[in-house]
Coordinates of N, CA and C in Angstrom, one line a residue:
M1 N -21.3 97.2 9.8 CA -20.3 97.1 8.2 C -19.4 98.6 8.7
I2 N -20.1 99.3 9.0 CA -19.2 100.9 8.9 C -18.1 100.5 9.6
E3 N -18.4 100.8 10.8 CA -17.0 100.1 12.3 C -16.2 99.0 11.9
K4 N -16.4 98.2 11.2 CA -15.1 97.4 11.3 C -14.7 98.1 10.0
F5 N -15.1 98.7 9.1 CA -14.6 98.8 8.1 C -13.3 100.5 8.4
L6 N -14.0 101.3 9.0 CA -13.0 102.0 9.7 C -11.9 101.4 10.3
F7 N -12.5 100.5 11.3 CA -11.6 100.0 12.3 C -9.8 99.1 11.7
H8 N -10.7 99.1 10.4 CA -9.5 98.1 9.4 C -9.0 98.7 8.7
A9 N -9.5 100.3 8.1 CA -8.8 100.7 7.3 C -7.4 101.6 8.7
L10 N -7.6 102.4 9.2 CA -6.6 102.8 10.7 C -6.3 102.7 11.1
I11 N -7.0 101.2 11.8 CA -5.5 100.4 13.2 C -5.6 99.0 12.5
G12 N -6.3 98.7 11.3 CA -6.1 96.7 11.0 C -5.1 96.3 10.4
Q13 N -4.6 94.9 9.7 CA -3.9 94.4 9.7 C -3.2 94.6 8.3
N14 N -4.3 95.4 7.2 CA -4.0 95.8 6.2 C -3.2 97.6 6.4
A15 N -2.5 97.4 7.1 CA -1.6 98.8 7.1 C -1.0 99.5 5.9
N16 N -1.5 99.2 4.2 CA -1.7 99.8 3.2 C -3.1 99.9 2.3
M17 N -4.0 100.3 3.6 CA -5.8 100.2 3.2 C -6.0 101.8 3.5
N18 N -6.3 102.5 2.5 CA -6.2 103.9 2.5 C -7.9 103.9 2.0
Y19 N -8.3 105.0 1.9 CA -9.7 105.7 1.6 C -9.2 106.6 0.4
E20 N -10.7 106.1 0.2 CA -10.9 106.6 -1.0 C -12.6 108.0 -1.2
P21 N -12.0 109.1 -1.5 CA -13.0 110.2 -1.6 C -13.8 110.0 -2.5
V22 N -13.9 109.4 -3.2 CA -15.7 109.1 -4.5 C -15.8 108.0 -3.9
L23 N -15.8 106.7 -3.5 CA -15.9 106.2 -3.1 C -17.1 106.4 -1.4
L24 N -16.5 106.8 -0.8 CA -16.8 107.8 0.3 C -18.3 108.5 0.3
S25 N -18.3 109.4 -0.5 CA -19.1 110.1 -1.0 C -20.3 109.7 -1.8
K26 N -20.0 108.6 -2.1 CA -21.5 107.9 -3.1 C -21.9 107.1 -2.2
D27 N -20.9 105.9 -1.1 CA -21.3 104.3 -1.0 C -21.8 105.4 0.2
I28 N -21.2 105.6 1.4 CA -21.3 106.2 2.4 C -22.9 107.6 2.8
P29 N -23.8 107.2 4.0 CA -24.3 108.6 4.0 C -23.9 109.3 4.8
P30 N -24.5 109.8 4.4 CA -24.1 111.0 5.3 C -23.4 111.1 6.6
M31 N -24.7 110.4 7.3 CA -24.3 110.1 8.4 C -23.2 109.1 9.4
H32 N -23.1 108.2 8.3 CA -21.6 107.8 8.3 C -20.3 108.3 8.0
L33 N -20.6 108.9 7.2 CA -19.2 109.5 6.9 C -19.4 110.6 7.7
K34 N -20.3 111.8 8.9 CA -20.3 112.2 9.9 C -19.4 110.9 10.8
L35 N -19.8 110.3 10.6 CA -19.0 109.9 12.2 C -17.6 108.8 11.7
L36 N -17.1 109.1 10.5 CA -15.8 108.8 9.8 C -14.8 109.4 9.9
L37 N -15.2 111.1 9.9 CA -14.6 112.3 10.5 C -14.5 112.0 11.8
L38 N -15.8 112.3 12.7 CA -15.4 112.1 14.1 C -14.1 110.9 14.4
F39 N -14.0 109.5 14.3 CA -13.8 108.5 14.8 C -11.9 108.6 14.0
I40 N -11.6 109.0 12.8 CA -9.9 109.4 12.8 C -10.1 110.9 13.6
L41 N -10.8 111.9 13.7 CA -10.2 112.9 14.3 C -9.7 112.4 15.4
D42 N -10.4 112.0 16.3 CA -10.2 110.8 17.8 C -9.3 109.6 17.2
K43 N -9.0 109.0 16.1 CA -7.6 108.1 16.6 C -6.3 108.9 16.2
L44 N -6.5 110.1 15.7 CA -5.8 111.2 15.2 C -5.1 111.9 16.6
K45 N -6.0 112.5 17.0 CA -5.9 112.8 18.5 C -5.3 111.7 20.0
L46 N -5.6 110.7 19.4 CA -4.8 109.3 20.4 C -3.5 109.2 20.4
Y47 N -3.0 109.6 18.8 CA -1.6 109.0 18.0 C -0.9 110.1 18.6
L48 N -1.4 111.7 18.8 CA -0.2 112.8 19.3 C -0.2 112.9 20.7
R49 N -1.8 112.4 21.0 CA -1.9 113.0 22.6 C -0.3 112.5 23.2
S50 N 0.2 111.4 23.1 CA 1.1 111.5 23.9 C 2.7 111.8 23.3
Q51 N 3.1 112.4 22.0 CA 3.9 113.4 21.2 C 3.7 114.8 22.1
Q52 N 2.7 115.4 22.1 CA 2.1 116.9 22.4 C 3.0 117.4 23.4
N53 N 3.1 116.3 24.3 CA 3.3 116.0 25.7 C 4.7 116.6 25.6
F54 N 5.8 116.4 24.7 CA 7.0 116.3 23.9 C 7.2 117.6 23.3
W55 N 6.7 118.1 22.6 CA 6.7 118.9 21.5 C 6.7 120.5 22.3
Y56 N 5.7 120.7 23.2 CA 6.0 121.8 23.5 C 7.1 122.7 24.7
P57 N 7.7 121.1 25.7 CA 9.1 121.5 25.9 C 10.4 121.4 25.4
F58 N 9.8 120.6 24.3 CA 11.3 120.6 22.9 C 11.5 121.6 22.2
T59 N 10.3 122.0 22.0 CA 10.7 122.9 20.9 C 11.3 124.2 21.8
F60 N 9.9 124.9 23.3 CA 10.7 126.1 23.8 C 12.5 125.7 24.6
H61 N 13.1 124.9 24.8 CA 13.3 124.4 25.4 C 14.5 124.1 24.1
L62 N 15.7 125.4 23.8 CA 16.5 125.0 23.0 C 17.8 124.2 23.2
K63 N 18.1 124.8 24.3 CA 19.3 124.2 24.5 C 19.3 122.6 25.3
L64 N 18.1 122.4 25.4 CA 18.7 121.3 26.3 C 17.8 120.2 25.3
M65 N 18.8 119.1 25.9 CA 18.0 118.3 24.8 C 18.0 116.8 25.0
H66 N 16.7 116.2 25.4 CA 16.5 115.4 27.1 C 16.2 113.7 25.8
E67 N 17.4 113.1 26.3 CA 17.4 111.5 25.8 C 16.6 110.8 26.0
S68 N 15.5 111.3 26.7 CA 14.0 110.5 25.7 C 13.5 110.8 25.9
F69 N 13.4 112.4 24.6 CA 12.7 112.1 23.4 C 13.7 112.3 22.2
L70 N 14.5 111.8 22.1 CA 15.9 111.9 21.1 C 15.6 110.3 21.0
R71 N 14.6 109.6 20.6 CA 14.0 108.2 19.8 C 14.1 108.6 19.2
I72 N 14.0 107.2 18.7 CA 13.3 106.4 17.1 C 12.1 107.4 17.2
F73 N 11.4 107.9 16.2 CA 10.4 108.8 16.4 C 9.5 107.7 16.3
E74 N 8.9 107.3 16.8 CA 7.6 106.0 16.9 C 7.2 105.4 15.1
G75 N 8.4 105.3 15.0 CA 7.7 104.8 13.4 C 6.0 104.2 12.9
R76 N 6.3 103.6 13.6 CA 4.6 103.7 13.6 C 3.9 104.4 14.0
C77 N 4.1 104.6 14.8 CA 3.2 106.2 14.8 C 3.2 107.4 14.4
S78 N 4.2 107.3 13.5 CA 4.5 108.5 13.1 C 3.9 108.3 12.1
K79 N 4.1 106.9 10.9 CA 3.4 106.2 10.2 C 2.1 106.6 10.0
K80 N 0.9 106.6 11.1 CA 0.4 106.5 11.5 C -0.3 108.0 11.1
C81 N 0.2 108.6 12.1 CA 0.0 109.7 11.9 C -0.5 110.5 10.6
Q82 N 1.0 110.7 10.5 CA 1.0 111.0 8.5 C -0.4 109.8 7.6
S83 N -0.9 109.2 7.8 CA -1.7 108.3 6.8 C -2.8 109.1 7.6
S84 N -2.8 109.0 8.7 CA -4.2 109.8 8.9 C -4.8 110.8 9.0
I85 N -3.5 111.7 8.8 CA -3.8 113.3 8.0 C -3.7 112.9 7.0
Q86 N -3.3 111.9 6.0 CA -3.9 112.0 4.9 C -5.4 111.3 4.2
N87 N -6.0 110.8 5.4 CA -6.7 110.6 5.2 C -8.0 111.2 5.7
M88 N -8.1 111.9 6.6 CA -8.8 113.2 7.0 C -8.5 114.2 5.6
E89 N -7.4 114.1 4.8 CA -7.4 116.0 4.3 C -8.6 114.8 3.2
D90 N -8.5 113.9 2.7 CA -9.4 113.4 1.9 C -10.8 113.5 2.1
T91 N -11.6 112.4 3.7 CA -13.0 113.0 3.5 C -13.0 114.4 4.3
V92 N -11.9 115.2 4.2 CA -12.8 116.5 4.6 C -13.0 117.1 3.1
E93 N -12.8 116.6 2.0 CA -12.4 117.1 0.5 C -14.2 117.1 -0.1
A94 N -14.1 115.0 0.3 CA -15.0 114.0 0.4 C -17.0 114.6 1.0
Y95 N -16.5 115.3 2.4 CA -17.3 115.5 3.0 C -17.5 117.0 2.8
A96 N -16.3 118.1 1.7 CA -17.5 119.6 1.5 C -18.3 119.2 -0.2
G97 N -17.7 118.4 -1.4 CA -17.9 118.0 -1.8 C -19.7 117.2 -2.5
N98 N -19.8 117.2 -1.0 CA -21.3 116.2 -0.6 C -22.4 117.4 -0.6
G99 N -21.5 118.5 -0.3 CA -22.7 120.2 0.0 C -22.8 119.7 1.3
Q100 N -22.2 119.3 2.7 CA -22.9 119.9 3.9 C -22.2 121.1 4.2
D101 N -22.7 121.2 5.7 CA -22.6 122.4 6.0 C -21.3 122.8 6.4
A102 N -20.8 124.1 5.5 CA -19.2 125.0 5.8 C -18.8 125.1 7.0
L103 N -19.7 125.5 7.8 CA -19.2 125.7 9.3 C -18.5 124.6 9.7
T104 N -19.5 123.7 9.7 CA -18.9 122.1 10.1 C -17.6 121.1 9.2
V105 N -17.2 121.8 8.1 CA -16.2 121.2 7.1 C -15.4 122.1 7.8
S106 N -15.0 123.8 8.0 CA -14.2 124.4 8.2 C -13.9 124.5 9.8
L107 N -14.6 123.5 10.3 CA -13.9 123.1 11.9 C -13.6 122.4 11.9
Y108 N -13.7 120.9 11.6 CA -12.6 120.3 11.1 C -11.8 120.5 10.4
Q109 N -11.5 121.2 9.7 CA -10.1 121.7 8.9 C -9.2 122.2 9.8
M110 N -9.8 122.7 10.4 CA -9.2 124.0 11.6 C -8.3 123.3 12.0
D111 N -9.0 121.7 12.8 CA -8.3 121.5 13.6 C -7.7 120.2 13.0
L112 N -7.7 120.0 12.0 CA -6.5 119.5 10.7 C -5.3 120.0 11.1
D113 N -5.7 121.8 10.8 CA -4.5 122.0 10.7 C -3.7 122.4 11.6
R114 N -4.1 122.4 13.0 CA -3.4 122.6 14.0 C -2.5 120.8 14.2
T115 N -3.5 120.6 13.7 CA -2.6 118.8 13.9 C -1.3 119.1 13.2
E116 N -1.2 119.4 11.7 CA -0.4 119.7 11.1 C 1.0 120.4 11.2
F117 N 0.0 121.6 12.3 CA 1.3 122.3 12.7 C 2.4 121.9 14.0
L118 N 1.5 120.4 14.8 CA 2.1 120.1 15.1 C 2.8 119.3 15.2
L119 N 2.5 118.3 14.5 CA 3.3 117.0 13.8 C 5.0 117.8 13.1
R120 N 4.4 118.9 11.9 CA 5.8 119.5 11.6 C 6.3 120.5 12.5
S121 N 6.3 120.5 13.6 CA 6.5 121.5 14.1 C 7.4 120.7 14.7
Y122 N 7.2 119.6 15.3 CA 7.7 118.4 16.1 C 8.9 118.0 15.5
L123 N 8.6 117.5 13.8 CA 9.4 117.0 13.1 C 10.9 118.0 12.4
R124 N 10.1 119.2 12.6 CA 11.1 120.3 12.1 C 12.4 120.3 14.0
T125 N 11.7 120.6 14.7 CA 12.7 121.2 16.0 C 13.3 120.1 16.7
R126 N 13.1 118.9 16.2 CA 14.1 117.1 16.3 C 15.1 117.9 14.8
L127 N 14.9 117.9 13.7 CA 15.6 118.3 13.0 C 16.9 118.8 13.3
Q128 N 16.1 120.2 13.5 CA 17.6 120.7 13.8 C 17.9 121.1 15.4
K129 N 17.9 120.2 16.3 CA 18.6 120.0 17.1 C 19.5 119.1 17.0
I130 N 19.4 117.6 16.3 CA 19.9 116.9 15.5 C 20.8 117.6 14.9
E131 N 21.0 117.7 14.7 CA 22.0 119.4 13.6 C 22.7 120.0 14.6
K132 N 22.5 120.4 14.9 CA 23.1 121.3 16.2 C 24.2 120.4 17.0
Y133 N 23.8 119.3 17.4 CA 24.9 118.4 18.6 C 25.0 116.8 17.5
M134 N 24.8 117.2 16.2 CA 25.1 115.9 15.5 C 26.5 115.5 15.6
I135 N 27.5 115.6 16.0 CA 28.5 115.3 16.6 C 29.2 114.6 18.0
H136 N 27.5 115.2 18.7 CA 27.6 113.9 20.0 C 27.1 113.0 20.2
I137 N 25.5 113.8 19.1 CA 24.8 112.3 19.4 C 25.8 110.8 18.1
S138 N 26.7 111.6 17.4 CA 27.3 110.4 17.0 C 28.1 109.3 17.5
K139 N 27.9 110.0 18.5 CA 29.3 109.3 19.5 C 29.4 109.1 20.6
S140 N 27.6 108.5 20.8 CA 27.1 108.2 22.1 C 26.1 107.7 21.8
E141 N 25.2 107.2 22.7 CA 24.8 105.4 22.3 C 23.0 106.5 22.5
L142 N 22.9 107.4 22.1 CA 21.9 107.9 21.1 C 21.5 107.8 19.7
W143 N 22.8 108.1 19.4 CA 23.1 107.9 17.9 C 22.2 106.4 17.3
N144 N 22.0 105.6 17.6 CA 20.6 104.1 17.4 C 19.5 104.2 18.1
R145 N 18.8 106.0 19.2 CA 17.3 106.0 18.8 C 16.9 107.1 17.8
L146 N 17.9 107.0 16.8 CA 17.3 108.2 15.4 C 16.7 106.8 14.8
S147 N 15.8 107.3 13.7 CA 15.9 106.6 12.7 C 16.7 106.6 12.2
K148 N 16.9 105.6 11.0 CA 17.9 105.5 8.9 C 17.3 106.6 8.7
P149 N 16.9 108.0 8.2 CA 17.1 108.9 7.3 C 17.4 110.2 8.4
E150 N 17.1 109.7 9.7 CA 18.0 111.3 10.9 C 19.4 110.9 11.4
Q151 N 19.9 109.1 10.5 CA 21.1 109.0 10.7 C 21.9 109.6 9.3
E152 N 21.3 109.4 8.1 CA 22.0 110.2 6.8 C 22.2 111.9 7.0
F153 N 21.3 111.9 8.1 CA 20.3 113.8 7.4 C 21.7 114.2 8.4
A154 N 22.4 113.3 10.2 CA 23.2 113.6 10.5 C 24.6 113.7 9.9
K155 N 24.5 112.7 9.6 CA 25.8 112.5 8.6 C 26.6 113.2 7.9
R156 N 25.0 113.5 6.4 CA 25.7 115.0 5.8 C 26.0 115.8 6.4
C157 N 24.8 116.6 7.5 CA 25.3 117.9 8.3 C 26.7 117.6 8.5
K158 N 27.3 116.1 9.3 CA 28.2 116.8 9.5 C 29.9 115.8 8.9
E159 N 29.6 116.1 7.4 CA 30.7 115.9 6.6 C 30.3 117.5 5.8
N160 N 29.5 117.9 5.8 CA 29.2 119.6 5.1 C 30.5 120.4 6.0
M161 N 30.0 120.1 7.4 CA 30.7 121.6 8.5 C 32.6 121.0 8.5
E162 N 32.4 119.6 8.3 CA 34.1 119.3 8.4 C 34.7 119.5 7.5
N163 N 33.9 119.4 6.0 CA 34.8 119.9 4.8 C 34.3 121.4 4.8
H164 N 33.2 122.3 5.1 CA 33.9 123.7 5.3 C 34.7 124.4 6.3
L165 N 34.8 124.0 7.3 CA 35.8 124.0 8.0 C 37.3 124.1 8.0
K166 N 37.6 123.1 7.3 CA 38.6 122.6 6.8 C 38.7 123.8 5.6
Q167 N 38.3 123.8 5.2 CA 38.7 124.8 3.5 C 38.7 125.9 3.9
S168 N 38.5 126.4 4.4 CA 38.0 127.5 5.3 C 39.0 128.5 7.1
V169 N 38.9 127.2 7.1 CA 39.5 127.3 8.2 C 41.2 127.1 8.6
L170 N 40.5 125.6 8.7 CA 41.2 124.5 9.7 C 42.5 124.9 8.7
S171 N 42.2 124.6 7.0 CA 43.6 124.5 6.9 C 44.5 125.6 6.8
R172 N 44.5 126.3 7.6 CA 44.7 128.1 7.6 C 45.5 127.9 8.7
L173 N 45.2 127.1 9.3 CA 45.8 127.1 10.8 C 47.7 126.2 11.5
P174 N 48.3 126.9 12.3 CA 49.5 125.9 12.3 C 48.8 123.5 12.6
F175 N 50.1 123.5 12.3 CA 50.2 121.9 12.4 C 49.6 121.6 14.6
G176 N 48.6 120.9 14.0 CA 48.7 120.3 15.6 C 47.4 121.5 15.8
Y177 N 46.6 122.2 15.4 CA 45.4 122.6 15.9 C 44.5 123.1 14.3
Q178 N 44.7 121.2 13.6 CA 44.0 121.5 12.9 C 42.7 120.1 12.9
D179 N 42.3 119.8 14.3 CA 41.8 119.1 14.2 C 40.2 119.3 14.1
F180 N 39.5 119.0 13.8 CA 37.4 119.2 13.8 C 37.5 119.5 15.0
V181 N 37.4 118.3 16.2 CA 36.8 118.4 16.5 C 37.6 118.6 18.3
K182 N 39.4 118.3 18.1 CA 39.8 118.8 19.5 C 40.9 120.2 19.1
Q183 N 40.2 120.9 20.0 CA 41.4 121.9 20.1 C 42.7 122.2 19.6
S184 N 43.5 121.0 19.9 CA 44.7 120.9 19.3 C 45.2 119.4 19.6
I185 N 46.3 119.0 19.2 CA 46.7 117.7 19.2 C 46.9 117.0 20.3
S186 N 47.3 117.9 21.9 CA 47.6 118.0 22.6 C 46.2 117.2 24.0
S187 N 45.2 117.2 22.7 CA 43.9 117.2 23.3 C 43.6 115.8 23.8
E188 N 43.2 115.3 24.6 CA 42.5 114.0 24.5 C 41.4 113.4 24.5
E189 N 40.9 114.3 25.1 CA 39.0 114.4 24.6 C 39.1 115.4 23.8
D190 N 37.6 114.6 22.7 CA 36.7 116.1 21.9 C 35.9 117.0 22.4
D191 N 37.0 118.1 23.1 CA 36.9 119.1 23.7 C 36.4 120.5 23.1
M192 N 35.8 120.0 21.3 CA 35.0 120.8 20.8 C 33.6 121.1 20.2
V193 N 34.1 120.2 21.1 CA 32.0 119.3 20.5 C 31.1 120.2 21.6
P194 N 30.3 120.4 21.1 CA 28.8 121.3 21.4 C 27.9 120.2 22.2
E195 N 27.4 120.3 23.8 CA 26.7 119.5 24.0 C 25.6 119.5 24.6
P196 N 24.7 118.8 24.7 CA 23.5 119.3 26.1 C 23.5 119.9 27.3
Q197 N 23.2 121.1 27.4 CA 23.3 122.0 28.7 C 22.3 120.9 30.2
L198 N 22.7 120.1 30.5 CA 22.2 119.4 31.2 C 21.5 120.0 32.3
D199 N 22.9 121.0 33.0 CA 22.3 121.7 33.9 C 21.3 123.0 34.0
T200 N 20.4 123.0 32.6 CA 19.7 124.0 32.2 C 19.0 123.7 33.7
F201 N 18.3 125.3 34.3 CA 17.3 124.9 34.7 C 15.9 124.7 34.5
V202 N 14.6 124.2 34.4 CA 13.4 123.9 33.5 C 12.6 124.1 34.5
F203 N 11.4 124.4 33.9 CA 9.9 124.0 34.2 C 9.2 122.8 34.7
C204 N 8.7 122.1 35.6 CA 8.5 121.4 35.3 C 7.1 120.6 36.4
K205 N 6.2 120.1 35.8 CA 5.2 119.4 36.6 C 5.2 117.6 36.9
S206 N 5.3 117.4 38.0 CA 4.7 116.0 38.3 C 3.8 114.9 38.4
K207 N 3.7 114.3 37.3 CA 2.6 113.7 37.8 C 1.3 113.1 38.8
G208 N 2.1 113.0 39.6 CA 2.3 111.9 40.1 C 2.9 112.2 41.9
S209 N 2.0 112.0 43.2 CA 3.3 112.1 44.7 C 4.5 110.8 44.5
V210 N 5.3 112.1 43.9 CA 6.6 110.5 44.2 C 7.3 111.1 45.3
G211 N 6.9 112.2 46.3 CA 7.8 111.8 47.5 C 8.9 112.7 47.3
S212 N 10.0 112.3 48.9 CA 10.9 112.9 49.2 C 11.8 112.7 47.9
F213 N 13.0 114.2 47.1 CA 13.5 113.3 45.7 C 14.3 113.6 46.0
Q214 N 16.2 112.9 46.1 CA 17.4 113.4 46.1 C 17.9 114.3 44.7
L215 N 18.8 115.3 45.0 CA 18.7 116.2 43.7 C 19.9 116.0 43.5
D216 N 20.8 116.0 44.4 CA 22.4 115.8 44.0 C 22.5 114.6 45.0
A217 N 24.5 114.3 44.3 CA 24.5 113.2 44.9 C 24.9 113.5 46.5
V218 N 25.0 113.9 46.7 CA 25.8 114.4 48.3 C 24.2 114.0 49.5
G219 N 23.1 114.5 48.8 CA 21.7 114.2 49.4 C 21.2 115.3 50.0
D220 N 22.7 116.6 49.7 CA 22.3 117.7 50.4 C 21.0 118.8 50.4
E221 N 20.4 118.5 48.7 CA 19.3 118.7 48.6 C 17.7 118.2 48.4
V222 N 17.1 118.1 48.8 CA 15.9 117.3 48.5 C 14.7 118.0 48.3
V223 N 13.2 117.8 47.2 CA 13.0 117.8 47.6 C 11.5 117.2 47.6
D224 N 10.2 118.1 47.9 CA 9.2 116.8 48.1 C 7.9 117.2 46.9
L225 N 8.2 115.7 45.9 CA 7.3 115.7 44.5 C 5.9 116.1 44.6
I226 N 5.1 117.1 45.1 CA 4.3 116.7 45.1 C 2.8 116.5 43.8
A227 N 2.1 115.6 43.6 CA 1.1 115.6 41.8 C 1.0 117.2 41.9
D228 N 0.6 116.9 40.1 CA 0.6 118.6 39.3 C 0.9 119.6 40.5
D229 N 2.0 119.9 41.7 CA 2.6 121.2 41.3 C 3.6 121.3 40.4
L230 N 4.2 122.8 40.6 CA 5.1 123.2 39.8 C 6.3 123.3 40.4
Y231 N 7.6 122.9 39.3 CA 9.1 123.0 40.3 C 10.1 123.9 39.0
V232 N 11.0 124.2 39.5 CA 12.1 125.0 39.0 C 13.0 123.9 38.8
L233 N 14.0 123.6 38.8 CA 14.7 122.6 38.9 C 15.7 122.2 38.0
R234 N 16.9 122.0 37.9 CA 17.8 121.1 37.6 C 17.4 120.2 36.3
Y235 N 17.6 120.6 35.2 CA 17.5 119.1 34.4 C 17.7 117.8 34.6
K236 N 19.0 118.4 34.3 CA 20.1 116.8 35.2 C 19.6 116.5 36.7
S237 N 19.3 116.8 37.5 CA 18.8 116.0 39.0 C 17.1 115.1 38.7
I238 N 16.2 115.6 37.6 CA 15.0 115.3 37.0 C 15.4 114.2 36.1
K239 N 16.3 113.9 35.0 CA 16.8 113.0 34.0 C 16.1 111.8 34.5
P240 N 16.1 110.8 35.4 CA 15.3 109.9 35.5 C 14.0 109.8 35.7
L241 N 13.3 110.5 36.2 CA 11.9 111.6 36.1 C 11.3 111.6 34.5
V242 N 11.5 111.9 34.5 CA 12.2 112.3 33.5 C 11.4 111.9 31.9
E243 N 12.3 110.8 31.8 CA 13.1 109.4 31.1 C 12.3 108.5 31.7
T244 N 11.4 108.5 32.8 CA 10.5 107.3 32.7 C 8.4 107.8 33.5
G245 N 8.8 108.6 33.2 CA 7.3 109.2 32.7 C 7.0 110.1 33.8
Q246 N 8.0 110.6 34.8 CA 6.9 110.3 36.1 C 6.9 112.0 35.8
I247 N 7.6 112.5 35.3 CA 7.8 114.3 35.3 C 7.2 115.0 33.7
D248 N 6.7 116.1 33.6 CA 6.6 115.7 32.8 C 6.8 117.5 32.7
L249 N 7.6 118.1 31.7 CA 8.3 119.4 31.2 C 7.2 120.6 30.7
V250 N 7.5 121.7 31.4 CA 6.0 122.3 31.3 C 6.9 123.8 30.7

């Protein structure tokens, strides 16, 4: 019975189903409550495991924005993570209210804090990169990979930046040099738009044995990618492997 309740509460058909801490503390025995904590923790780790592989390289490669990461933040997964965090907080509070071992509660709380840090850092860094490359994103296929709130955020950033530059600088420049994204009126392309530096060298690890892989269009540079080996390569060369999940950035 407890397993069925937990299943429907976390991953069942009713996505709005939440835990009631008072109900848990009164109606569920301490042993079942402990199983509840372990179950939620395992599900939370499962939801974030795939995201953690992206979080570290995404956070520390500030000049790099690989397109495989800039996608909709898996709306269902994000909502489940946030819902699970809230459920975990309520359950820890109920567990502590039952007078259980304080050390056990603190360990669960510490793991919960780490998970919250991971999720918040992920979202914060993602917004920083959207802000940095907002014009590039809005003019490419990457735009459709943003969620609606992220698209609104990018639009507001772009409008604020454009208005600020027009009022402070562009309006005082000679005619032909007042464009927001072009150096002059004679420019055929938007040559003042910051773009990700895909030629940046990155540390990467191959998940499996890829074999000989061509790093350039000519074929002069070939590397033998072996499972679990570390490499320092240009991101642009290994971009297809990163997008297909054959290589992880580290």
